[in-house]
């Protein structure tokens, strides 16, 4: 999966800049669906609330198109199970950071 991402790293970074991403990591964790690409994302805190959902959805749609498969964007707050969050944090690989 990481090799597939690496082929598109310039486009991934450009999309992160366009959508005001502060940090993007790929998650490689066995507890998540294997047929999808999973990213942990943190957006710029200054995105206006009324544009936040649009920004998230547009980024997800552009990643889906780029990779030709479903991409799931996770936030740390997405994980209710603390153990799973810790496992995910240990398995993530940083791709982009501002």
mmCIF file of C-alpha atoms in Angstrom:
data_model
loop_
_atom_site.group_PDB
_atom_site.id
_atom_site.type_symbol
_atom_site.label_atom_id
_atom_site.label_comp_id
_atom_site.label_asym_id
_atom_site.label_seq_id
_atom_site.Cartn_x
_atom_site.Cartn_y
_atom_site.Cartn_z
ATOM 1 C CA UNK A 1 0.000 0.000 0.000
ATOM 2 C CA UNK A 2 2.814 2.412 0.861
ATOM 3 C CA UNK A 3 4.362 1.876 -2.590
ATOM 4 C CA UNK A 4 1.033 2.831 -4.202
ATOM 5 C CA UNK A 5 0.964 6.022 -2.126
ATOM 6 C CA UNK A 6 4.608 6.809 -2.900
ATOM 7 C CA UNK A 7 3.861 6.842 -6.640
ATOM 8 C CA UNK A 8 1.423 9.705 -6.032
ATOM 9 C CA UNK A 9 3.205 11.532 -3.210
ATOM 10 C CA UNK A 10 3.497 14.846 -5.076
ATOM 11 C CA UNK A 11 -0.245 14.856 -5.824
ATOM 12 C CA UNK A 12 -1.036 13.808 -2.223
ATOM 13 C CA UNK A 13 1.024 16.702 -0.893
ATOM 14 C CA UNK A 14 -0.606 19.149 -3.330
ATOM 15 C CA UNK A 15 -4.075 18.015 -2.224
ATOM 16 C CA UNK A 16 -3.050 18.416 1.422
ATOM 17 C CA UNK A 17 -1.971 21.979 0.765
ATOM 18 C CA UNK A 18 -5.152 22.734 -1.199
ATOM 19 C CA UNK A 19 -7.396 21.404 1.584
ATOM 20 C CA UNK A 20 -5.455 22.948 4.480
ATOM 21 C CA UNK A 21 -4.197 19.682 5.972
ATOM 22 C CA UNK A 22 -1.697 20.142 8.798
ATOM 23 C CA UNK A 23 -0.748 16.467 9.063
ATOM 24 C CA UNK A 24 -1.483 13.330 7.034
ATOM 25 C CA UNK A 25 -0.351 9.807 7.893
ATOM 26 C CA UNK A 26 -1.141 6.486 6.306
ATOM 27 C CA UNK A 27 -2.506 3.895 8.709
ATOM 28 C CA UNK A 28 -1.470 0.269 8.276
ATOM 29 C CA UNK A 29 -3.446 -1.522 10.964
ATOM 30 C CA UNK A 30 -4.957 -5.031 10.809
ATOM 31 C CA UNK A 31 -8.130 -3.946 12.613
ATOM 32 C CA UNK A 32 -9.171 -1.723 9.670
ATOM 33 C CA UNK A 33 -10.669 -2.829 6.338
ATOM 34 C CA UNK A 34 -7.993 -4.157 3.986
ATOM 35 C CA UNK A 35 -9.688 -3.094 0.720
ATOM 36 C CA UNK A 36 -9.472 0.594 1.624
ATOM 37 C CA UNK A 37 -6.719 3.130 2.149
ATOM 38 C CA UNK A 38 -6.798 4.650 5.623
ATOM 39 C CA UNK A 39 -5.319 8.034 6.464
ATOM 40 C CA UNK A 40 -5.153 9.859 9.786
ATOM 41 C CA UNK A 41 -5.694 13.536 9.045
ATOM 42 C CA UNK A 42 -5.462 16.762 11.001
ATOM 43 C CA UNK A 43 -6.755 19.934 9.358
ATOM 44 C CA UNK A 44 -5.757 23.516 10.008
ATOM 45 C CA UNK A 45 -7.688 24.719 13.052
ATOM 46 C CA UNK A 46 -8.515 27.982 11.234
ATOM 47 C CA UNK A 47 -10.843 26.404 8.655
ATOM 48 C CA UNK A 48 -14.239 28.071 9.150
ATOM 49 C CA UNK A 49 -16.744 25.641 10.663
ATOM 50 C CA UNK A 50 -19.183 26.095 7.784
ATOM 51 C CA UNK A 51 -16.473 24.949 5.299
ATOM 52 C CA UNK A 52 -15.014 22.105 7.355
ATOM 53 C CA UNK A 53 -17.314 19.322 6.105
ATOM 54 C CA UNK A 54 -17.013 20.436 2.471
ATOM 55 C CA UNK A 55 -13.231 20.497 2.775
ATOM 56 C CA UNK A 56 -13.201 16.999 4.311
ATOM 57 C CA UNK A 57 -15.539 15.531 1.666
ATOM 58 C CA UNK A 58 -13.692 17.134 -1.240
ATOM 59 C CA UNK A 59 -10.350 15.814 0.014
ATOM 60 C CA UNK A 60 -11.804 12.325 0.447
ATOM 61 C CA UNK A 61 -13.362 12.403 -3.053
ATOM 62 C CA UNK A 62 -10.104 13.557 -4.639
ATOM 63 C CA UNK A 63 -8.163 10.804 -2.849
ATOM 64 C CA UNK A 64 -10.764 8.220 -3.964
ATOM 65 C CA UNK A 65 -10.254 9.347 -7.580
ATOM 66 C CA UNK A 66 -6.475 9.482 -7.291
ATOM 67 C CA UNK A 67 -6.135 5.949 -5.927
ATOM 68 C CA UNK A 68 -9.152 4.361 -7.623
ATOM 69 C CA UNK A 69 -10.428 2.906 -4.372
ATOM 70 C CA UNK A 70 -12.179 3.953 -1.201
ATOM 71 C CA UNK A 71 -10.132 6.167 1.084
ATOM 72 C CA UNK A 72 -11.160 6.650 4.693
ATOM 73 C CA UNK A 73 -10.028 9.750 6.548
ATOM 74 C CA UNK A 74 -9.739 9.283 10.301
ATOM 75 C CA UNK A 75 -9.289 11.763 13.109
ATOM 76 C CA UNK A 76 -7.876 10.814 16.490
ATOM 77 C CA UNK A 77 -11.320 11.592 17.906
ATOM 78 C CA UNK A 78 -12.818 9.004 15.507
ATOM 79 C CA UNK A 79 -11.583 6.201 17.733
ATOM 80 C CA UNK A 80 -13.701 5.433 20.777
ATOM 81 C CA UNK A 81 -11.553 2.469 21.801
ATOM 82 C CA UNK A 82 -8.355 3.863 23.362
ATOM 83 C CA UNK A 83 -6.454 0.616 22.709
ATOM 84 C CA UNK A 84 -7.303 0.730 19.025
ATOM 85 C CA UNK A 85 -6.238 4.385 18.859
ATOM 86 C CA UNK A 86 -2.867 3.527 20.418
ATOM 87 C CA UNK A 87 -2.398 0.650 17.945
ATOM 88 C CA UNK A 88 -3.275 2.960 15.058
ATOM 89 C CA UNK A 89 -0.864 5.634 16.293
ATOM 90 C CA UNK A 90 1.928 3.051 16.407
ATOM 91 C CA UNK A 91 1.168 1.830 12.875
ATOM 92 C CA UNK A 92 0.824 5.217 11.155
ATOM 93 C CA UNK A 93 3.480 6.642 8.823
ATOM 94 C CA UNK A 94 3.747 10.366 8.300
ATOM 95 C CA UNK A 95 3.279 11.508 4.690
ATOM 96 C CA UNK A 96 2.727 15.257 5.025
ATOM 97 C CA UNK A 97 3.182 17.872 7.719
ATOM 98 C CA UNK A 98 3.109 21.653 7.779
#
